[in-house]
Amino acid sequence: MTDSHSPSRAAYDAIVVGAGHNGLTAAAYLARGGLSTLVLERRGIVGGACVTEEIAPGCRASTTAYIASMLRPEVIRDLELPSHGLKMVPCDPALLVPFPDRTVVAWWPEREKTVRELEKLSIRDARTFVRVDDELKRLARYLQPFFLEPPPDVGARGLAGLFEALRVGKRFRNISASELGRMVSFLTGSLGDFLDRNYESEKVKTLFLANNVYGKHGGPYSPGTALGLLFHLLSGGEHELQGFYGHVLGGMGSITQAMASAARKFGAEILTSATVASIDVRDGRARGVTLENGAEIAARVVVSNADPKRTFLGLVGERELPEEFRASIAGIKMDGPCAKVNFVLSEEPRVHGMPSAFSRPQRSLFTLVPSLDFAERCYNTARAGEIPEELWVDCVVASNVDPSLAPEGRHVMTTFVQYVPYRLKRGTWDENRDLLGDRVVRKIAEHAPNVPAAILARQVLTPLDLERTYGLTEGNIFHGDLSLEQLFFMRPVAGWARYATPVAGLYLCGAGAHPGGGVTGAPGHNAARTVLKDWKRRVA
Ligand SMILES: Cc1cc2nc3c(=O)[nH]c(=O)nc-3n(C[C@H](O)[C@H](O)[C@H](O)COP(=O)(O)OP(=O)(O)OC[C@H]3O[C@@H](n4cnc5c(N)ncnc54)[C@H](O)[C@@H]3O)c2cc1C
């Protein structure tokens, strides 16, 4: 599979800026819809923040995103991703938390098994777990349809407004008053308060925490952090399972390789090492792009997979956008609160308390966060611009599930660090990269003392590296924080949440658009649908 290095024509129906998974998804749907489509990617590989890369000779890792949980089943089906090589296996357990007292608690895909695990900690909590799980799953189903639809258009008036009210009303027609109340409290409340209200065991609460708030701002007691409980229950994976967590064979890059292959099969062209310097606008309409090397390529529509700040403050000329819109885009809360450290090890981590009967795949993940208070402290430290002394580290030994990622005798472990600042109070990230790596190793060593001596290679990706290497402005893994005021009809900004932008023929298709970040394919799918609808209207 080769990417071409120059476009085959001078003009296309559609140009997609960026070959992240959403850009590729959009391109595949556009090409399938009959539009001549060109994808332009600044990096030498496709995939954006969903890639597999070699981090040491013969050792490949999901350098950024590492677990597939919310990839839309519809996208998997429409693009026939399994026939392009995508294979996912459920994480089993879905989660495992080792505690400082050397016990471990697991969350299994099979609910009964989790209940038995929780019963060891609190019979009352085990019962509550079933009740709450049922309720969360019911509530998540109300939100689910909005994932693959534009958000409610609160500005629609007249007949359009009526249709919009009907569309939204239909989704909620069976919701009871008490469910609505619960929904609002999940949307606005804090994870910590919810857990304190419902559970008595600190370990049970920590298990929930270990599955939540990743990549976003706010400690567990910040308003809006309970929302993740619902988001994680949107069904994902090939078989549409609620709360699906998957390992991807070949690493997360297999998703984007499959998407690129599907897009090409529908006729899209993909160019890598092709940085777009500007989106060209004339008379209020997007006309194409200019590459960094000066080449101009014309298009009738331009679809940007770059984040909103990069797109509107970097690629579109200042004069082409209303001042108020630019100010709203500049005001998006971006600064990314996390980092990633990837390792090659000579032996797999031997985690205190890991049951000896566990198979290799069962030993493939563990989350190091001891309590809600710990997480809250971490967040407050990071918020003040400091790197926390003790870190929250989520570890996946991917080669335990897919041994092809590393040669015999080598192990690939990726770790996600929740809560570091993008803006440091003292020094730069270039000066503090090793310090971050060392603190991650120190945290892991508390639970798996064999790890420090087993490290053969280490790749530290600070928020600044995420920005520089992957093009994520301010290192934000979701193209903008997933806080309530930046979701639904307010994503990326109020009034422009339906993929179209103030520039005619320019659309946004990445994680900065509704429904937001994570490897879902949803913004790409929804944006392509909007483009195709507008296209038909224009041509008709
Ligand atoms: C460290 C990390 C861990 C994560 N973990 C998970 C996880 O486990 N599970 C999960 O579901 N999600 C995870 N995420 C989030 C998820 O990966 C992202 O939200 C998602 O991949 C964003 O996809 P996208 O296609 O919208 O944008 P991106 O992947 O950011 O793609 C945008 C693309 O546009 C390109 N681009 C930008 N500007 C230009 C230009 N001027 N010219 C040409 N190309 C350009 C970029 O190079 C990039 O390839 C993680 C992200 C990171 C960074």
XYZ file of C-alpha atoms and ligand atoms in Angstrom:
593
model
C 0.000 0.000 0.000
C 1.694 3.200 -1.128
C 0.704 6.788 -0.742
C 1.233 8.845 -3.876
C 3.423 11.934 -3.611
C 1.679 14.278 -5.994
C -1.987 14.774 -6.749
C -3.243 13.212 -9.971
C -5.191 16.326 -10.952
C -5.236 20.093 -10.440
C -8.770 20.289 -9.047
C -10.969 18.063 -6.896
C -14.528 18.128 -5.690
C -13.283 17.816 -2.102
C -9.988 18.276 -0.293
C -9.663 16.900 3.234
C -6.945 18.618 5.291
C -5.444 15.947 7.551
C -5.497 12.161 7.543
C -6.490 11.581 11.150
C -9.099 8.876 11.583
C -11.879 11.450 11.156
C -10.360 12.914 7.998
C -10.028 9.421 6.558
C -13.583 8.553 7.561
C -14.911 11.738 5.954
C -12.847 11.094 2.809
C -14.140 7.537 2.513
C -17.767 8.654 2.755
C -17.212 11.558 0.339
C -15.517 9.321 -2.218
C -18.254 6.727 -1.743
C -20.744 9.543 -2.410
C -19.122 10.159 -5.794
C -16.912 13.183 -5.019
C -13.359 13.222 -6.343
C -11.512 13.478 -3.040
C -7.942 14.275 -2.051
C -6.591 13.893 1.493
C -3.515 15.949 2.434
C -1.545 14.931 5.523
C 1.406 16.856 6.959
C 3.056 13.807 8.562
C 4.761 11.012 6.645
C 2.072 8.567 7.796
C -1.701 8.625 7.997
C -3.618 8.279 11.255
C -3.086 11.476 13.282
C -3.465 10.515 16.940
C -4.469 6.956 16.052
C -1.283 5.304 14.788
C 1.128 2.417 15.293
C 4.787 3.485 15.119
C 8.130 1.811 15.587
C 9.646 3.032 18.858
C 12.727 0.776 18.752
C 13.978 -1.625 16.068
C 11.246 -4.210 15.467
C 9.057 -2.873 18.311
C 5.793 -1.157 17.406
C 3.476 0.717 19.741
C 0.217 2.627 19.653
C 2.173 5.784 20.382
C -0.877 7.957 21.111
C -4.416 6.467 21.356
C -4.157 2.942 22.739
C -7.622 1.502 23.433
C -10.562 1.366 21.010
C -13.750 1.866 22.925
C -16.110 4.098 21.019
C -15.381 3.464 17.346
C -18.848 3.631 15.837
C -20.195 0.271 14.696
C -21.897 2.016 11.757
C -18.533 3.341 10.517
C -16.945 -0.106 10.905
C -19.765 -1.589 8.850
C -20.132 1.112 6.173
C -16.412 1.194 5.444
C -16.121 -2.602 5.814
C -13.096 -2.100 8.026
C -12.668 -5.783 8.952
C -12.225 -6.580 5.249
C -9.412 -3.978 5.238
C -7.599 -5.743 8.068
C -9.183 -4.337 11.233
C -9.398 -6.837 14.062
C -10.304 -5.905 17.622
C -10.485 -8.131 20.656
C -12.296 -7.149 23.849
C -10.148 -6.059 26.787
C -10.793 -8.827 29.292
C -10.589 -7.591 32.007
C -11.674 -4.179 30.790
C -9.845 -2.585 33.687
C -7.586 -3.635 36.516
C -6.497 -1.496 39.438
C -3.600 -2.574 41.669
C -3.757 -0.900 45.091
C -0.894 0.069 47.423
C -1.892 -2.815 49.776
C -0.937 -5.188 46.922
C -4.499 -6.246 46.109
C -5.932 -5.864 42.626
C -9.531 -5.280 41.590
C -10.753 -6.018 38.073
C -13.704 -4.870 36.003
C -14.792 -7.583 33.587
C -16.787 -7.289 30.382
C -19.076 -9.939 31.887
C -21.142 -8.095 34.477
C -21.716 -11.081 36.778
C -17.984 -11.548 37.093
C -17.531 -7.910 38.132
C -20.330 -8.245 40.671
C -18.540 -11.229 42.239
C -15.340 -9.182 42.344
C -17.065 -6.243 44.026
C -18.815 -8.515 46.552
C -15.390 -9.176 48.031
C -15.187 -5.439 48.846
C -18.789 -4.595 49.738
C -22.006 -6.565 49.279
C -23.937 -3.311 49.257
C -21.733 -1.818 46.519
C -22.045 -4.965 44.415
C -25.848 -4.594 44.516
C -25.666 -0.873 43.796
C -23.367 -1.604 40.858
C -26.092 -3.633 39.108
C -28.769 -1.005 39.716
C -26.555 1.890 38.616
C -25.205 -0.001 35.605
C -28.753 -0.665 34.372
C -29.684 2.946 34.865
C -26.576 4.306 33.166
C -27.066 2.008 30.197
C -30.677 3.152 29.873
C -29.692 6.818 29.992
C -26.785 6.303 27.576
C -29.255 4.950 25.019
C -31.010 8.332 24.919
C -27.749 10.055 24.049
C -26.532 7.403 21.616
C -28.441 8.617 18.508
C -26.927 12.093 18.832
C -23.517 10.633 18.197
C -24.146 10.089 14.527
C -26.350 13.140 14.032
C -25.620 16.838 14.093
C -26.301 18.304 17.552
C -29.638 20.030 18.176
C -29.875 23.268 16.181
C -31.035 25.623 18.908
C -31.061 28.571 16.510
C -33.475 27.006 13.990
C -36.650 29.029 13.516
C -39.952 28.514 11.665
C -40.487 25.168 9.943
C -36.829 24.181 10.386
C -37.179 24.874 14.100
C -40.268 22.696 14.266
C -38.504 19.787 12.522
C -35.575 20.217 14.862
C -37.825 20.150 17.941
C -39.484 16.990 16.588
C -36.117 15.333 15.900
C -34.822 16.017 19.393
C -38.211 15.339 21.026
C -38.439 11.949 19.301
C -35.154 10.901 20.897
C -36.452 11.671 24.370
C -40.096 10.800 23.984
C -39.980 7.891 26.439
C -37.836 9.558 29.074
C -39.476 9.872 32.496
C -39.211 12.961 34.688
C -36.890 11.171 37.099
C -34.669 9.929 34.243
C -34.470 13.455 32.901
C -33.396 14.680 36.327
C -30.728 11.969 36.492
C -29.567 12.827 32.980
C -29.101 16.486 33.906
C -27.200 15.532 37.035
C -24.903 13.263 35.003
C -24.327 16.044 32.493
C -23.514 18.654 35.102
C -22.503 16.810 38.286
C -19.148 15.545 39.487
C -17.962 11.970 39.287
C -16.674 12.126 42.871
C -19.986 13.313 44.326
C -21.845 10.653 42.359
C -19.542 7.911 43.615
C -19.591 9.151 47.233
C -23.392 9.190 47.116
C -23.711 5.677 45.773
C -20.750 3.601 46.966
C -19.087 2.960 50.317
C -15.862 1.150 49.339
C -13.011 3.472 48.347
C -11.669 0.739 46.081
C -14.957 0.433 44.207
C -15.004 4.207 43.724
C -11.432 4.095 42.458
C -12.351 1.415 39.946
C -14.923 3.789 38.435
C -12.420 6.632 38.506
C -9.834 4.519 36.664
C -12.272 4.303 33.780
C -13.081 7.993 33.576
C -12.060 11.627 33.034
C -9.185 10.678 30.688
C -7.851 13.509 28.610
C -10.138 16.131 30.024
C -9.762 18.911 32.510
C -11.100 18.667 36.016
C -10.388 16.520 39.032
C -13.007 13.918 39.938
C -14.843 16.495 42.065
C -15.136 19.080 39.261
C -18.640 19.677 37.849
C -19.264 17.885 34.563
C -16.949 14.925 35.239
C -19.863 12.494 35.758
C -20.623 12.763 32.039
C -17.925 10.218 31.181
C -19.971 7.514 32.930
C -22.553 7.870 30.169
C -20.105 8.395 27.304
C -18.320 5.150 28.054
C -21.570 3.241 27.734
C -22.289 4.324 24.196
C -22.051 1.117 22.278
C -18.868 0.546 20.327
C -16.933 -2.116 18.459
C -18.018 -4.297 15.602
C -20.828 -5.927 17.568
C -22.321 -2.782 19.088
C -21.674 -3.679 22.708
C -22.443 -1.087 25.369
C -19.266 -0.274 27.269
C -17.007 -2.063 24.749
C -13.240 -1.811 25.367
C -10.992 -3.243 22.718
C -7.374 -3.983 21.931
C -6.618 -3.531 18.246
C -4.378 -6.168 16.729
C -1.418 -4.463 15.090
C -2.003 -1.442 17.327
C -4.384 1.495 16.845
C -2.766 2.259 13.498
C -4.606 -0.760 12.105
C -7.807 1.283 12.408
C -6.464 4.155 10.320
C -4.679 1.865 7.851
C -8.022 0.099 7.298
C -9.790 3.454 6.924
C -7.186 4.685 4.425
C -7.528 1.473 2.470
C -11.341 1.825 2.446
C -11.074 5.462 1.331
C -8.733 4.486 -1.527
C -11.058 1.677 -2.546
C -13.853 4.240 -2.913
C -11.495 6.320 -5.065
C -9.957 8.845 -2.665
C -6.330 9.888 -3.117
C -4.134 10.292 -0.064
C -0.961 12.360 -0.006
C 1.375 12.272 2.985
C 4.183 14.747 3.813
C 1.858 17.369 2.309
C 1.361 20.220 4.767
C -1.431 22.616 3.946
C -0.171 26.169 4.493
C -3.491 27.874 3.817
C -7.098 27.249 2.923
C -7.756 29.580 0.048
C -10.890 31.704 0.225
C -12.261 34.037 -2.469
C -15.506 35.994 -2.250
C -16.416 34.221 0.994
C -16.052 30.703 -0.459
C -13.319 28.091 -0.026
C -11.605 27.488 -3.380
C -8.876 25.026 -2.478
C -5.599 24.971 -0.585
C -1.979 26.018 -0.921
C 0.660 23.592 0.289
C 3.751 24.591 2.205
C 5.785 23.926 -0.968
C 3.710 26.538 -2.802
C 1.574 24.126 -4.847
C -2.038 25.242 -5.238
C -4.799 22.663 -5.511
C -8.347 23.707 -6.275
C -11.456 22.182 -4.729
C -15.139 22.959 -4.512
C -15.240 22.040 -0.856
C -12.510 21.891 1.784
C -13.023 19.726 4.856
C -10.623 20.324 7.720
C -9.580 17.530 10.054
C -7.181 19.912 11.806
C -8.396 21.223 15.149
C -10.519 24.399 15.224
C -7.710 26.711 16.379
C -5.287 25.366 13.769
C -7.951 25.615 11.069
C -9.434 29.026 11.740
C -6.525 30.857 13.355
C -3.771 29.214 11.301
C -5.050 28.210 7.867
C -7.834 30.684 7.041
C -6.926 34.335 6.464
C -7.970 36.686 9.250
C -10.084 38.821 6.893
C -12.190 35.874 5.792
C -13.822 35.278 9.170
C -16.122 37.408 11.326
C -14.185 38.872 14.230
C -16.645 37.465 16.756
C -16.202 33.948 15.368
C -12.414 34.201 15.528
C -12.649 35.439 19.112
C -14.863 32.462 20.061
C -12.412 30.047 18.437
C -9.494 31.704 20.252
C -11.447 31.238 23.490
C -11.818 27.449 23.172
C -10.319 25.753 26.215
C -7.582 23.629 24.708
C -4.523 23.199 26.906
C -4.047 19.452 27.090
C -3.808 17.880 30.546
C -2.043 14.624 29.666
C 1.053 12.914 28.277
C 2.150 9.516 27.028
C 5.244 7.433 27.749
C 5.934 4.332 25.656
C 8.389 1.617 26.618
C 10.173 -1.418 25.258
C 10.921 -3.847 28.092
C 13.081 -6.935 28.311
C 10.498 -8.606 30.538
C 6.860 -7.929 31.249
C 5.933 -6.003 34.410
C 5.416 -8.239 37.427
C 2.642 -6.374 39.202
C 2.119 -6.984 42.932
C -1.151 -8.824 43.477
C -1.651 -9.862 39.832
C -3.336 -13.271 40.150
C -0.928 -16.044 39.132
C -3.701 -17.786 37.174
C -4.079 -14.822 34.816
C -3.166 -15.499 31.190
C -0.819 -13.184 29.254
C -3.674 -11.148 27.706
C -5.339 -10.865 31.123
C -2.130 -9.307 32.440
C -2.135 -6.710 29.674
C -3.540 -3.686 31.445
C -3.396 -2.022 34.829
C -4.215 1.474 36.047
C -2.202 3.146 38.766
C -4.437 5.570 40.612
C -4.986 4.803 44.284
C -7.949 7.032 45.182
C -10.200 9.927 44.238
C -8.374 12.241 46.639
C -5.068 11.358 44.999
C -6.486 12.195 41.562
C -7.936 15.460 42.834
C -4.537 16.469 44.252
C -2.837 15.538 40.982
C -5.227 17.723 39.032
C -4.766 20.696 41.342
C -0.975 20.409 41.097
C -1.096 20.216 37.293
C -3.532 23.107 37.165
C -0.986 25.219 39.017
C 1.563 24.477 36.269
C 3.553 21.815 38.152
C 4.290 18.216 37.211
C 2.794 16.154 40.057
C 5.415 14.274 42.115
C 3.155 11.228 42.022
C 1.320 10.524 38.796
C -1.828 8.750 37.631
C -0.537 6.253 35.065
C -2.633 3.946 32.879
C -0.541 1.041 31.528
C -1.168 -1.336 28.644
C 1.294 -4.116 27.863
C 0.082 -4.393 24.276
C 2.498 -7.169 23.284
C 0.756 -9.443 25.800
C -2.297 -9.350 23.539
C -0.509 -9.059 20.208
C 2.984 -10.622 20.369
C 3.648 -9.498 16.771
C 4.295 -5.980 18.118
C 7.713 -6.977 19.444
C 10.307 -9.683 18.758
C 10.568 -12.666 21.094
C 11.860 -11.554 24.506
C 10.744 -7.937 24.054
C 7.580 -6.310 25.432
C 5.821 -3.119 24.430
C 4.113 -1.128 27.164
C 2.331 2.163 26.591
C 1.412 4.425 29.491
C -0.993 7.333 29.546
C -0.386 10.046 32.125
C -3.451 11.878 33.357
C -2.911 15.387 34.686
C 0.161 17.253 33.621
C 0.114 20.927 32.609
C 0.548 22.126 29.028
C 1.986 25.384 30.387
C 4.669 24.801 32.966
C 5.149 27.324 35.737
C 8.919 26.782 35.674
C 11.122 25.742 32.777
C 10.113 24.201 29.475
C 8.862 20.757 28.505
C 12.108 20.182 26.607
C 13.922 20.627 29.931
C 11.415 18.509 31.869
C 10.820 15.612 29.467
C 13.141 13.228 31.327
C 11.773 14.267 34.697
C 8.292 13.261 33.533
C 9.615 9.943 32.198
C 11.435 9.281 35.485
C 8.335 9.991 37.568
C 6.283 7.617 35.438
C 8.895 4.890 35.924
C 8.968 5.575 39.673
C 5.176 5.192 39.906
C 5.206 1.932 37.962
C 8.075 0.606 40.084
C 5.954 0.960 43.229
C 3.729 -1.776 41.816
C 6.077 -3.616 39.465
C 9.624 -3.257 40.867
C 11.170 -5.226 37.994
C 10.298 -2.541 35.419
C 13.128 0.040 35.837
C 15.855 -2.536 35.137
C 13.880 -3.978 32.212
C 13.629 -0.730 30.202
C 15.339 -1.009 26.813
C 13.739 2.044 25.186
C 11.584 4.910 26.393
C 9.648 7.477 24.374
C 8.260 10.401 26.376
C 5.544 12.440 24.671
C 4.887 15.613 26.662
C 1.914 17.859 25.799
C 4.393 19.904 23.735
C 5.452 16.790 21.790
C 1.799 15.971 21.115
C 1.492 19.447 19.638
C 4.704 19.389 17.629
C 4.614 15.842 16.332
C 0.914 15.115 15.991
C -0.333 18.636 15.251
C -2.585 18.751 18.330
C -2.804 22.431 19.261
C -1.771 22.913 22.920
C -1.382 19.136 23.096
C -5.123 18.613 23.444
C -5.960 15.024 22.551
C -9.611 15.875 21.853
C -9.119 19.100 19.777
C -10.699 21.022 22.669
C -11.656 20.082 26.195
C -14.710 17.853 26.567
C -16.385 20.104 29.116
C -20.127 20.623 28.924
C -19.809 24.211 27.693
C -17.802 22.886 24.716
C -20.104 19.997 23.766
C -23.240 19.410 21.667
C -24.478 22.648 20.087
C -21.484 24.493 21.532
C -18.775 22.455 19.776
C -16.552 23.931 18.466
C -18.402 27.179 19.300
C -22.031 28.177 19.714
C -23.790 28.800 16.421
C -21.342 26.700 14.349
C -21.833 23.179 15.641
C -23.089 21.570 12.453
C -19.801 21.133 10.527
C -20.373 24.130 8.215
C -18.342 27.258 8.988
C -18.663 30.992 8.230
C -16.711 30.321 4.996
C -18.992 28.743 2.359
C -17.669 25.363 1.235
C -15.405 24.953 4.291
C -16.331 22.293 6.836
C -14.824 20.941 10.042
C -14.672 17.137 10.399
C -12.319 16.420 13.325
C -12.625 15.859 17.034
C -13.139 19.595 17.560
C -16.597 19.167 16.025
C -19.600 17.349 17.548
C -19.591 14.824 19.230
C -15.919 15.366 20.112
C -12.713 13.430 20.656
C -11.771 9.811 20.986
C -11.464 7.327 18.173
C -15.108 7.251 17.135
C -15.224 8.242 13.450
C -18.398 10.130 14.357
C -17.379 13.725 13.481
C -15.918 12.499 10.169
C -19.068 10.555 9.366
C -21.410 13.412 10.319
C -19.395 16.071 8.495
C -19.327 13.993 5.293
C -23.067 13.559 5.497
C -23.539 17.328 5.797
C -21.163 17.980 2.877
C -22.971 15.462 0.667
C -26.361 16.943 1.545
C -25.154 20.475 0.716
C -23.470 19.166 -2.434
C -26.689 17.657 -3.746
C -28.529 20.886 -2.998
C -25.897 22.878 -4.912
C -25.822 20.565 -7.875
C -29.630 20.155 -8.016
C -1.777 10.420 23.892
C -3.183 10.165 23.403
C -3.899 9.080 23.921
C -5.203 8.851 23.497
N -5.874 7.719 23.916
C -7.050 7.398 23.352
C -7.612 6.105 23.528
O -7.003 5.227 24.143
N -8.819 5.846 22.959
C -9.491 6.792 22.222
O -10.592 6.509 21.728
N -8.947 8.010 22.000
C -7.743 8.328 22.523
N -7.145 9.516 22.234
C -7.903 10.542 21.508
C -7.997 10.275 20.040
O -6.821 9.680 19.575
C -8.232 11.586 19.267
O -9.246 12.338 19.869
C -8.605 11.293 17.830
O -7.693 10.394 17.262
C -8.662 12.570 17.017
O -8.883 12.196 15.681
P -9.064 13.264 14.531
O -9.064 12.519 13.255
O -10.246 14.120 14.797
O -7.811 14.221 14.641
P -6.246 13.897 14.567
O -5.976 12.496 14.860
O -5.590 14.936 15.404
O -5.895 14.137 13.037
C -5.722 15.412 12.488
C -4.718 15.260 11.374
O -4.590 16.497 10.678
C -3.232 16.656 10.335
N -3.009 18.079 10.061
C -3.113 19.110 10.918
N -2.810 20.269 10.302
C -2.515 19.958 9.023
C -2.093 20.712 7.897
N -1.934 22.045 7.977
N -1.864 20.062 6.740
C -2.022 18.734 6.625
N -2.400 17.958 7.677
C -2.646 18.559 8.856
C -2.492 16.130 11.546
O -1.142 15.829 11.272
C -3.330 14.903 11.877
O -2.869 13.774 11.191
C -5.814 9.739 22.580
C -5.068 10.783 22.027
C -3.760 10.987 22.417
C -2.970 12.107 21.796
